[in-house]
Short mmCIF file of C-alpha atoms in Angstrom, two decimals:
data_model
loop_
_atom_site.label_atom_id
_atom_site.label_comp_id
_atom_site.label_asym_id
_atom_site.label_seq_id
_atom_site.Cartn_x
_atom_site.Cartn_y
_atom_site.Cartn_z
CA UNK Y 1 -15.80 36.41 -37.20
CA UNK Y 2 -18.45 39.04 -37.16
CA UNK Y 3 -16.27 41.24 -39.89
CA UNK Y 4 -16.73 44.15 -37.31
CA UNK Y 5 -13.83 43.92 -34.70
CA UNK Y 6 -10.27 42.98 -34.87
CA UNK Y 7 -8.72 41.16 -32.02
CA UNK Y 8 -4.86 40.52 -31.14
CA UNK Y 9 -2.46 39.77 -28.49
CA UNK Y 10 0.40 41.86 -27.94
CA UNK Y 11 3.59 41.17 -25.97
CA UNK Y 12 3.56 42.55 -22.47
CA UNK Y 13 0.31 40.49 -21.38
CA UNK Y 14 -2.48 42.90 -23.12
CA UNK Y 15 -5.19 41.47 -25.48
CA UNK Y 16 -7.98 42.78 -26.71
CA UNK Y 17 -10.63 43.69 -29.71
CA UNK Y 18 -11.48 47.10 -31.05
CA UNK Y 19 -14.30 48.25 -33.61
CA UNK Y 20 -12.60 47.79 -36.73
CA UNK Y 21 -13.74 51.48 -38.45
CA UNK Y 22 -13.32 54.03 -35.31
CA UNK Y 23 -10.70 52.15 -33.62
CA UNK Y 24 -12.77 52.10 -29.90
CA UNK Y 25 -12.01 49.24 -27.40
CA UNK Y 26 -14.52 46.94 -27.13
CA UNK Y 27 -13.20 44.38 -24.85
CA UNK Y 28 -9.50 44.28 -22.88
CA UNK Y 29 -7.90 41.25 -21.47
CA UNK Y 30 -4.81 41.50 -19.48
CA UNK Y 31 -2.01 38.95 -18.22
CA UNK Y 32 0.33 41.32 -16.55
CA UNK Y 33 3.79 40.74 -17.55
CA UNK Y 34 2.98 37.20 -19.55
CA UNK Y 35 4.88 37.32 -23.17
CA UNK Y 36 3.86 34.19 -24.45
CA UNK Y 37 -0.30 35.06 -25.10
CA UNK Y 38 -2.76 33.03 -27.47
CA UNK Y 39 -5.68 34.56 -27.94
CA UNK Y 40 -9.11 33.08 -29.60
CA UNK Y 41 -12.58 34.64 -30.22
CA UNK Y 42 -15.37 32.64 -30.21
CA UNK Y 43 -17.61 31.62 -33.58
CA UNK Y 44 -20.46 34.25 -33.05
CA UNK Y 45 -17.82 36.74 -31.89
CA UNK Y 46 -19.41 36.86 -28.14
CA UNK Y 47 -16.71 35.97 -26.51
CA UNK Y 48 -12.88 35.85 -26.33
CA UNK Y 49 -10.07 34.13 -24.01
CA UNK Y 50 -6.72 34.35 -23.56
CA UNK Y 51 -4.18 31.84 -22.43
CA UNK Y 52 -0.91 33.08 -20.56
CA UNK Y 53 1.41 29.76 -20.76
CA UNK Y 54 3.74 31.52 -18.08
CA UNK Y 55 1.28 31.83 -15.92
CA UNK Y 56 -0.63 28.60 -16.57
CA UNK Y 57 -4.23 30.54 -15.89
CA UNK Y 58 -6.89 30.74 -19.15
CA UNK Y 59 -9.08 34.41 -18.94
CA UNK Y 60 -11.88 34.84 -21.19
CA UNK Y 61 -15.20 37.15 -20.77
CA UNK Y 62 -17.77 38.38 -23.24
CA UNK Y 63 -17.06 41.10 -25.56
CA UNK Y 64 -18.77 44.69 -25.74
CA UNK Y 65 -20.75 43.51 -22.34
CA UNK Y 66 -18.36 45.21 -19.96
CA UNK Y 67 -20.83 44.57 -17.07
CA UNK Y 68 -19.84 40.79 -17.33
CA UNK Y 69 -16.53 40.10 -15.09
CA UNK Y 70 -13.65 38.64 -16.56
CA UNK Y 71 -12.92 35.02 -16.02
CA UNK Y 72 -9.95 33.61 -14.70
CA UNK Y 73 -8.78 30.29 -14.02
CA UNK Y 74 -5.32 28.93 -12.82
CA UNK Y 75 -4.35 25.88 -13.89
CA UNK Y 76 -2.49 22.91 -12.49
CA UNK Y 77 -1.00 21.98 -16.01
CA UNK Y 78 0.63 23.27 -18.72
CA UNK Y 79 -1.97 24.85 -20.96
CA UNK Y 80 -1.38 24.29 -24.71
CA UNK Y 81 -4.98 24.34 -26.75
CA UNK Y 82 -8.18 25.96 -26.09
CA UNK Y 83 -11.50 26.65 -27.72
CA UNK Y 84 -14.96 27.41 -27.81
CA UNK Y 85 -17.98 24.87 -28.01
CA UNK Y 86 -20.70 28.33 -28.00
CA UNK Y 87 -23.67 26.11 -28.97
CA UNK Y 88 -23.17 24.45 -25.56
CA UNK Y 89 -21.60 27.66 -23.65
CA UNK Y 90 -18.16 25.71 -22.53
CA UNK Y 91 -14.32 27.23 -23.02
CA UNK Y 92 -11.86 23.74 -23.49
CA UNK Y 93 -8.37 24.27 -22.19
CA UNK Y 94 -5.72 21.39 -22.56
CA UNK Y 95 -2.17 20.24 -21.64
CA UNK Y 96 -0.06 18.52 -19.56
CA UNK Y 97 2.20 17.85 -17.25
CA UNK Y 98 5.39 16.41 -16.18
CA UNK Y 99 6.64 14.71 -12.85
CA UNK Y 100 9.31 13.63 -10.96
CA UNK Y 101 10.04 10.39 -12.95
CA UNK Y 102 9.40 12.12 -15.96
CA UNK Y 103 6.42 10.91 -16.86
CA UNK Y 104 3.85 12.79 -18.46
CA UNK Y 105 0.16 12.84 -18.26
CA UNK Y 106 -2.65 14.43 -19.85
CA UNK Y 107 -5.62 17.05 -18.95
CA UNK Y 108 -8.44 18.70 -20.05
CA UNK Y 109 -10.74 21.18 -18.50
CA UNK Y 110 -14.12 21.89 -19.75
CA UNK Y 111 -15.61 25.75 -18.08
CA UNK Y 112 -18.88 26.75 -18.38
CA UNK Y 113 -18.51 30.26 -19.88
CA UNK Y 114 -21.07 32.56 -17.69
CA UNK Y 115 -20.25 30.75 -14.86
CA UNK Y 116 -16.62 29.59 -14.64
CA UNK Y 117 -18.16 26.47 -13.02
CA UNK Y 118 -15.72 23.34 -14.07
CA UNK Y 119 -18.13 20.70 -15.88
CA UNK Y 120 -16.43 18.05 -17.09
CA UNK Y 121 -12.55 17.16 -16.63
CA UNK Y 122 -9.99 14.03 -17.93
CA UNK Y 123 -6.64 13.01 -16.74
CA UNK Y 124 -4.86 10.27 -17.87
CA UNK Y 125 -1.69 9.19 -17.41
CA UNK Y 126 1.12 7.42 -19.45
CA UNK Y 127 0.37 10.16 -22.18
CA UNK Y 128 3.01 10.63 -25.47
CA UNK Y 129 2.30 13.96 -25.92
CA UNK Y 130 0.13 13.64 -29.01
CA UNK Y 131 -3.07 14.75 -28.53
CA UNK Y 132 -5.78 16.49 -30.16
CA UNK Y 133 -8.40 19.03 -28.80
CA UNK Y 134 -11.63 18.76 -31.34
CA UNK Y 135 -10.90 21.35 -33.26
CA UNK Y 136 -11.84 21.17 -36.91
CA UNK Y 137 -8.18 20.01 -38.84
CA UNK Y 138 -5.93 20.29 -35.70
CA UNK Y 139 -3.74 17.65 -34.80
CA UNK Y 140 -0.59 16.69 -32.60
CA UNK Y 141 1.63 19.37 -33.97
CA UNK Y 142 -0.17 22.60 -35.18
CA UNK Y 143 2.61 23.09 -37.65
CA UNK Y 144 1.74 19.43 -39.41
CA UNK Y 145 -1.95 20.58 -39.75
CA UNK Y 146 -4.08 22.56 -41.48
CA UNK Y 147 -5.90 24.69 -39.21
CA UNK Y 148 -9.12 25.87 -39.52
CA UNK Y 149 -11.70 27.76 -37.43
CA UNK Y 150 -10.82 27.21 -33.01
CA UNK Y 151 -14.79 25.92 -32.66
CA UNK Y 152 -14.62 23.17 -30.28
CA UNK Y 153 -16.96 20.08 -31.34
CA UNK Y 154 -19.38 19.43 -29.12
CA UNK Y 155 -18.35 15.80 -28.04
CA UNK Y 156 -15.08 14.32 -28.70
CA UNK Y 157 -11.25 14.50 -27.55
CA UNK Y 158 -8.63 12.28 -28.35
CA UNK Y 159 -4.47 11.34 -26.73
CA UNK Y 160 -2.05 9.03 -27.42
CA UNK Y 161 -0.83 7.13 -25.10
CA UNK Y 162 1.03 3.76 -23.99
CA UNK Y 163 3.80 5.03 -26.59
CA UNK Y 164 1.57 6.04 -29.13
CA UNK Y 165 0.59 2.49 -29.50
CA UNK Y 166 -3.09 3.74 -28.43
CA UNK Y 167 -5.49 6.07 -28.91
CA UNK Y 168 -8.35 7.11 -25.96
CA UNK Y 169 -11.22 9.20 -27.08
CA UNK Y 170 -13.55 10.76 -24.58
CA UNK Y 171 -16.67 12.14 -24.45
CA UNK Y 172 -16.38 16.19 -23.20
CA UNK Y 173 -19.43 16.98 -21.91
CA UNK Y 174 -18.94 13.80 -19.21
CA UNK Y 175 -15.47 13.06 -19.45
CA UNK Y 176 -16.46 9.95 -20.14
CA UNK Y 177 -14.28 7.29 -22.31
CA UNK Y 178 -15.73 6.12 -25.28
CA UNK Y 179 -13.21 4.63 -27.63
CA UNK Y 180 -9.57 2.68 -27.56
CA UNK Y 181 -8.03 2.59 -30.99
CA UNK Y 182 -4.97 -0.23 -31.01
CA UNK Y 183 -2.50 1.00 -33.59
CA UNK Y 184 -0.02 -1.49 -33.32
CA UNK Y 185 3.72 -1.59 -33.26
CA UNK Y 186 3.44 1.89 -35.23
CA UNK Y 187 3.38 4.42 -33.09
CA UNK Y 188 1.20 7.39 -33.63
CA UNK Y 189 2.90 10.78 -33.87
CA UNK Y 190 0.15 12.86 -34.43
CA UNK Y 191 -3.39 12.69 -35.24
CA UNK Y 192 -6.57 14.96 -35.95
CA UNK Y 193 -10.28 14.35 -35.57
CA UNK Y 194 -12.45 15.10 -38.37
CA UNK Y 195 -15.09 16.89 -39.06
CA UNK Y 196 -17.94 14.24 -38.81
CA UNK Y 197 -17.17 12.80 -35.66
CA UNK Y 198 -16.71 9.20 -37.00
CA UNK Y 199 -13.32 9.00 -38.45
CA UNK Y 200 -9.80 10.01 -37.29
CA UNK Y 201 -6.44 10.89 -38.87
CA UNK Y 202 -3.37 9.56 -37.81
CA UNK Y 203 -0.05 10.10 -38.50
CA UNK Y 204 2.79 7.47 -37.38
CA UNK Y 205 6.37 6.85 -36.91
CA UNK Y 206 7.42 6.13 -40.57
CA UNK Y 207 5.28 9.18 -41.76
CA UNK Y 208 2.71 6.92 -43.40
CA UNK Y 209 -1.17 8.00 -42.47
CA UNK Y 210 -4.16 6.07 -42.06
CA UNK Y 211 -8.10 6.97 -41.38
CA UNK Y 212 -9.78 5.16 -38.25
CA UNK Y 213 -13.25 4.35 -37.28
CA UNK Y 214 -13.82 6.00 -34.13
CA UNK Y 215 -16.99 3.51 -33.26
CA UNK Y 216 -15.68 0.32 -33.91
CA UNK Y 217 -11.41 1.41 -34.10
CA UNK Y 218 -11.37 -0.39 -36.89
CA UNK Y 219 -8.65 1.11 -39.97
CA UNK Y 220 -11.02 2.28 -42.93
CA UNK Y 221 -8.00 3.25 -44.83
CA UNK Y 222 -4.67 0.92 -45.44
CA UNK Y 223 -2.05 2.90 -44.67
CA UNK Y 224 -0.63 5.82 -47.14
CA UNK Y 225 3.19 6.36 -46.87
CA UNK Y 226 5.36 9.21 -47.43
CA UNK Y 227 8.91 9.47 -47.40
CA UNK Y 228 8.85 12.30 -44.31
CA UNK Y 229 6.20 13.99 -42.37
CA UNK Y 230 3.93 15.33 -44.72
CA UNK Y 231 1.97 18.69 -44.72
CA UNK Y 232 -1.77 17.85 -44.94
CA UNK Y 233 -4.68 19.33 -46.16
CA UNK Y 234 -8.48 18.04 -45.93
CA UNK Y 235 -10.31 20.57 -48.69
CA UNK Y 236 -14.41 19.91 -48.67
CA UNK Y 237 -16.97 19.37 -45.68
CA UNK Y 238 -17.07 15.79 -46.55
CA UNK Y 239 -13.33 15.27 -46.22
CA UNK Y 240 -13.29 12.43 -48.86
CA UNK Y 241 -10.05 13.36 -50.07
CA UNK Y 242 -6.29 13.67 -48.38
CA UNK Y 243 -4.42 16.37 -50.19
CA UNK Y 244 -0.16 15.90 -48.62
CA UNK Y 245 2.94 17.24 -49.33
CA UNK Y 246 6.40 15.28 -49.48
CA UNK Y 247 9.18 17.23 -49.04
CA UNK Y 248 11.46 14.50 -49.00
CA UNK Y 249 10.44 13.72 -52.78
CA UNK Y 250 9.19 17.11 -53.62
CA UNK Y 251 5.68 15.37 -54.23
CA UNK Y 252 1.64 16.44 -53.24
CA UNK Y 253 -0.69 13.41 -53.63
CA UNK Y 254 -4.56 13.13 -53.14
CA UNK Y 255 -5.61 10.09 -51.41
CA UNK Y 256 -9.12 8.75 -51.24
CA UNK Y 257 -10.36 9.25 -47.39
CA UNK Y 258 -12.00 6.06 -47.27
CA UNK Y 259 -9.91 3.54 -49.16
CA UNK Y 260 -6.28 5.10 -48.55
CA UNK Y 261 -5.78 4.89 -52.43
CA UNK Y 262 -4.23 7.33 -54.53
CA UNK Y 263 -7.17 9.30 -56.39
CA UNK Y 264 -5.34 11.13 -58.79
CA UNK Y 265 -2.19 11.19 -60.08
CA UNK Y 266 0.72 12.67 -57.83
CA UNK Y 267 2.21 15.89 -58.89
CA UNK Y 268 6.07 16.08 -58.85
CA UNK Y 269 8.06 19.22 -58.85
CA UNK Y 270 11.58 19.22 -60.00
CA UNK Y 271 12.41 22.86 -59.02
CA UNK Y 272 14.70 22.88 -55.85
CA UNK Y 273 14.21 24.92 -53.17
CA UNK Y 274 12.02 24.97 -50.09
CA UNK Y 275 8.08 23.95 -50.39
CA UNK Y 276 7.03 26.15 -47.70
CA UNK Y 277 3.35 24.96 -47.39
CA UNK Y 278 0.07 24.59 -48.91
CA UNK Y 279 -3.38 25.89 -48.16
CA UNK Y 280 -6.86 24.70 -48.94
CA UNK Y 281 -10.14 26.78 -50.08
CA UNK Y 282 -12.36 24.86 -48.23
CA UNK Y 283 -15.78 23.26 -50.46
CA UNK Y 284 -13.69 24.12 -53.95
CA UNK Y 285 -10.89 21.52 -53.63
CA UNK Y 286 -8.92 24.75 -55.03
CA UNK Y 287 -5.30 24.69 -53.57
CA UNK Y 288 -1.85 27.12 -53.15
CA UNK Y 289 1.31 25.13 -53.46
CA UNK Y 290 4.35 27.74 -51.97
CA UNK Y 291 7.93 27.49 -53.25
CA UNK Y 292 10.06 29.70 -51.69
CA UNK Y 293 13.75 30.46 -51.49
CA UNK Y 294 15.93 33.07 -50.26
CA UNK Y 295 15.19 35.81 -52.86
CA UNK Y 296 12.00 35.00 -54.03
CA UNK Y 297 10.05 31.69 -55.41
CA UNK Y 298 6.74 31.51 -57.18
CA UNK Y 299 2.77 30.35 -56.41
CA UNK Y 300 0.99 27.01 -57.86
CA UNK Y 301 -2.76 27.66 -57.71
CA UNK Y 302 -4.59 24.93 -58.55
CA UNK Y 303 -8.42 25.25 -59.57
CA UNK Y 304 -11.32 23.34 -59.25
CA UNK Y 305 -10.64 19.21 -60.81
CA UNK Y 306 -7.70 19.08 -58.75
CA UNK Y 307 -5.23 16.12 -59.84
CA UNK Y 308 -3.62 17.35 -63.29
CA UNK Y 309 -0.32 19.39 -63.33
CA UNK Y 310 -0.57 22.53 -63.51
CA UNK Y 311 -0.28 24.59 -67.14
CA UNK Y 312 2.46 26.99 -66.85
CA UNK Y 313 0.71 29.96 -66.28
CA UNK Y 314 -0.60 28.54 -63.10
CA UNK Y 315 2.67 29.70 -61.70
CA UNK Y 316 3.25 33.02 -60.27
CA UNK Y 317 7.07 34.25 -60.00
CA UNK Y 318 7.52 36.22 -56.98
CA UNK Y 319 11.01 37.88 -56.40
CA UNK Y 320 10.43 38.24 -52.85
CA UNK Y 321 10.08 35.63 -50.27
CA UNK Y 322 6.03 35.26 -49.59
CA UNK Y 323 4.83 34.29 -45.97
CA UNK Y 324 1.38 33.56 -46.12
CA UNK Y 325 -1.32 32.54 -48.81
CA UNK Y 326 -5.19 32.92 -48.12
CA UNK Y 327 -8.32 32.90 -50.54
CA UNK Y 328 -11.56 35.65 -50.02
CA UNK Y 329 -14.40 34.20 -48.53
CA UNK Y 330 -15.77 34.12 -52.18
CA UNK Y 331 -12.93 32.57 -54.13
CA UNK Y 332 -12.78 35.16 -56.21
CA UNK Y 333 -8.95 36.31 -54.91
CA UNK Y 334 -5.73 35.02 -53.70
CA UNK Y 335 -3.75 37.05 -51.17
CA UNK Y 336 -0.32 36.95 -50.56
CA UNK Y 337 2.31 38.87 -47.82
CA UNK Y 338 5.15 39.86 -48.97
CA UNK Y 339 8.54 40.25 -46.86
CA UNK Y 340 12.37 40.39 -46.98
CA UNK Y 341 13.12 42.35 -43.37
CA UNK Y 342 11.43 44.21 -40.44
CA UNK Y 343 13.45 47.39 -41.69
CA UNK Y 344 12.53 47.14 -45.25
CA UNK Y 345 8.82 47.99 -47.03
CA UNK Y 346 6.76 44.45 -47.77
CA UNK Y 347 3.57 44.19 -49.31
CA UNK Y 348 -0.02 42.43 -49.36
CA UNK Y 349 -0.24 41.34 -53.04
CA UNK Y 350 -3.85 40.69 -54.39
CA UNK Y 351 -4.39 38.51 -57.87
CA UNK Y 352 -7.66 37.24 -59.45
CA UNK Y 353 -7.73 33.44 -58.55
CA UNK Y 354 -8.58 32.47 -61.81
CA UNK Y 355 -6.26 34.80 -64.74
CA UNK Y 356 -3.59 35.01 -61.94
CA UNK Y 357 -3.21 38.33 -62.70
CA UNK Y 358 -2.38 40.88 -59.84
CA UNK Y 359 -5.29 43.49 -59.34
CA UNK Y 360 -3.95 44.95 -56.33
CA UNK Y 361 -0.23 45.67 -53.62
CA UNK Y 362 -0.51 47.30 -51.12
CA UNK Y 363 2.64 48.38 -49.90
CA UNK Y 364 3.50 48.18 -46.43
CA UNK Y 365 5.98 50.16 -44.04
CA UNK Y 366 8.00 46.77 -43.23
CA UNK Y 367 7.80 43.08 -44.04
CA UNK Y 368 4.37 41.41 -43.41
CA UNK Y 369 3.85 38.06 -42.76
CA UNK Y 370 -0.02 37.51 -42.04
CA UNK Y 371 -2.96 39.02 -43.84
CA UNK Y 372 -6.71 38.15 -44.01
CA UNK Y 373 -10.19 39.34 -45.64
CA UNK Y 374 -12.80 40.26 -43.92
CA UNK Y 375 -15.38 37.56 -43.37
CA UNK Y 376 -17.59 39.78 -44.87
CA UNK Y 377 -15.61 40.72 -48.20
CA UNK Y 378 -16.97 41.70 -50.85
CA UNK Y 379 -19.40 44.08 -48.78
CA UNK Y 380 -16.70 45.50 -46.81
CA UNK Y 381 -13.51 45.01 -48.91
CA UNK Y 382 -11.03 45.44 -45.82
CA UNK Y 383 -8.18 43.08 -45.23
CA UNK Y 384 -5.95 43.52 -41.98
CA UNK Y 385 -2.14 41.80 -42.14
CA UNK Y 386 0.20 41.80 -39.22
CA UNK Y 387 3.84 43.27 -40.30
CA UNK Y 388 7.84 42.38 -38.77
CA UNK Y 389 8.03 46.18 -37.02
CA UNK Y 390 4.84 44.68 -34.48
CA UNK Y 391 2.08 46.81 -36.27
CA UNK Y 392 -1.10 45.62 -36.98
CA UNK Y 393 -2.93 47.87 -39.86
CA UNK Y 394 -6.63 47.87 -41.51
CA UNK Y 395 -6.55 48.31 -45.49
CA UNK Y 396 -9.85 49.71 -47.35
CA UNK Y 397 -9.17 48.09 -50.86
CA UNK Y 398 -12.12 50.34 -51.81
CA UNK Y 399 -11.12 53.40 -50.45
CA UNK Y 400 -8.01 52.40 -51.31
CA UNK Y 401 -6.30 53.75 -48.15
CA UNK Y 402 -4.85 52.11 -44.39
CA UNK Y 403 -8.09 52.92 -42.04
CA UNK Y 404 -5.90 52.30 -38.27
CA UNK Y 405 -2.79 50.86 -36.81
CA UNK Y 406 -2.46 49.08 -33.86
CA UNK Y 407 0.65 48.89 -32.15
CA UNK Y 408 2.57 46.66 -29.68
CA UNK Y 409 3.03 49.23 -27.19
CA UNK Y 410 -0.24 50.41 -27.39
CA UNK Y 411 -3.23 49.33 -25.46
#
């Protein structure tokens, strides 16, 4: 977040974040032997944490302060989620657990970050394996979801349980319960809190969605169906509008956020193939809609006044499969990776977001399929991407040149 560092996790257990420009270590976090690593930084970039699944145990300690001990805490659960609340110096951790009967149940711990100290903790049993850590835009299944920023709000997390047929909420900071939403005979498959702390998403057995009040758990929406579990995105900080994709009608609606209505009219698309996904621009309402097929596909961009079908030269063809979409912190440009194999070149394609027309590839040893600006583009025009052969590389657009690798059997 700082537009300084890059962090990653690398198979083998080793994790870490290095000064973007000379390539130096700043901070090293290791899980000896553990292959299946998350890894998060927090907002203000003072901090970062691992979790090692294998190992059930969460490490975390503050970056470039290599006076401060690393943290580590084994769990008694099956860690899934984690996050940062930084205003209120706490690392979340969640999961859960199975027994005998097979029966599972759900936990969360809440750490004090100098300290280690455990603060706050929730159990609760009879849990259906939906459940939400408050993480701006993430839900039940991470795939479902738009994701967003790992900050952890500084009150609220939410499970399903009793078969999905309820939802608990609970206070973090106590542990305390604060709401029980009734959802019927519908169970609840997955759900996501949003960003104002009032209302929640959910999404239920026949794929329709609804909008809950989280004071009185009350429905403010009726509910909004779909033919199959949609993709979802919620563009703007006051999440008034429900942008989803159908893949089962080849179909992306916008639904009012507090009625449940349609607010514009649905866009079809007739074109077969696969609808890989769709990302937001978040305050712009701008969107990417991603077609892609075996050799190739082609990009939607919608701009601002979302709702109308797109002209035809909102389309670009691409005849090469594209990963991953993602906007620069100014709008201004739309990124794309490229890929077709690890043992074949890819690329990071950059067009202007409003003529569409590429202004920039940069080609790339094999396939890549994640890229991102720098937080602080346009003063430092650098964009990393992650690539099939397990490099990680630093582009100067300016320079116009790859700055570092990072590699899987490196440190």
């Amino acid at each position: 977040p700082d537009g300084r560092s890059i962090y990653a996790a690398f198979s083998g257990g080793k994790a870490g974040v290095w000064d973007a420009r000379t390539g130096q270590p700043v901070c090293e976090l290791i899980a000896a032997g553990s292959e299946n690593l998350a890894m998060r930084i927090s907002p203000g970039s003072r901090f970062g944490a691992i979790l090692a699944r294998e190992e059930q145990s969460l490490l975390w300690r503050a970056v470039g302060r290599p006076d401060q001990p690393e943290m580590r805490k084994e769990l008694s659960f099956e860690p899934v989620k984690f996050g940062f609340d930084e205003e209120w110096r706490r690392v979340v951790v969640s999961g859960w657990t199975l027994d005998d009967e097979g029966e599972d149940s759900f936990h969360v711990r809440v750490f004090d970050m100098e300290t280690g100290e455990v603060l706050s903790e929730i159990n609760e049993a009879d849990f259906s394996r939906a459940w939400s850590l408050p993480v701006p835009f993430a839900g039940g299944r991470p795939d479902w979801w738009a994701q967003d920023r790992f900050v952890v709000a500084p009150w609220l997390v939410g499970a399903a349980v009793d078969g999905g047929r309820q939802l608990k909420v609970w206070e973090l900071g106590s542990g305390a319960e604060i709401c029980k939403i009734n959802t019927g005979e519908n169970p609840v498959e997955a759900f996501t809190l949003l960003r104002d702390g009032r209302r929640l998403l959910t999404q239920h057995a026949d794929y329709s969605l609804r909008v809950w009040d989280l004071h009185d758990g009350i429905p403010i929406t009726k509910p909004m169906g779909h033919g199959w579990a949609p993709y979802i995105a919620i563009p703007g900080r006051d999440q008034s509008l429900i942008v989803t994709l159908d893949t089962s009608v080849r179909r992306i609606s916008f639904w009012d956020a507090l009625s449940g209505s349609p607010r514009f009219q649905p866009i079809s698309h007739e074109q077969r193939g696969n609808w890989r996904n769709h990302f937001t621009m978040p305050g712009s309402g701008r969107f990417v809609h991603l077609t892609r097929r075996v050799h190739g596909g082609r990009l939607g961009v919608w701009p601002p006044g979302i709702g109308a079908p797109p002209m035809r030269d909102s389309w670009i063809p691409t005849e090469a499969p594209v990963n991953h979409t993602v906007f620069s912190p100014d709008g201004g440009l739309l990124l794309g990776c490229v890929s077709t194999a690890a043992d074949r070149p890819g690329a990071v394609r950059i067009w202007n977001a409003s003529s569409l027309k590429m202004v920039e590839e940069i080609i790339h040893p094999a396939g890549v399929v994640y890229a991102e600006f720098s937080p602080n583009w346009p003063q430092d025009k650098l964009v990393v991407s992650v690539c099939l052969d397990g490099g990680v590389r630093l582009w100067d657009q300016d320079a116009g040149r790859f700055i570092r690798e990072w590699w899987q059997e490196l440190p």
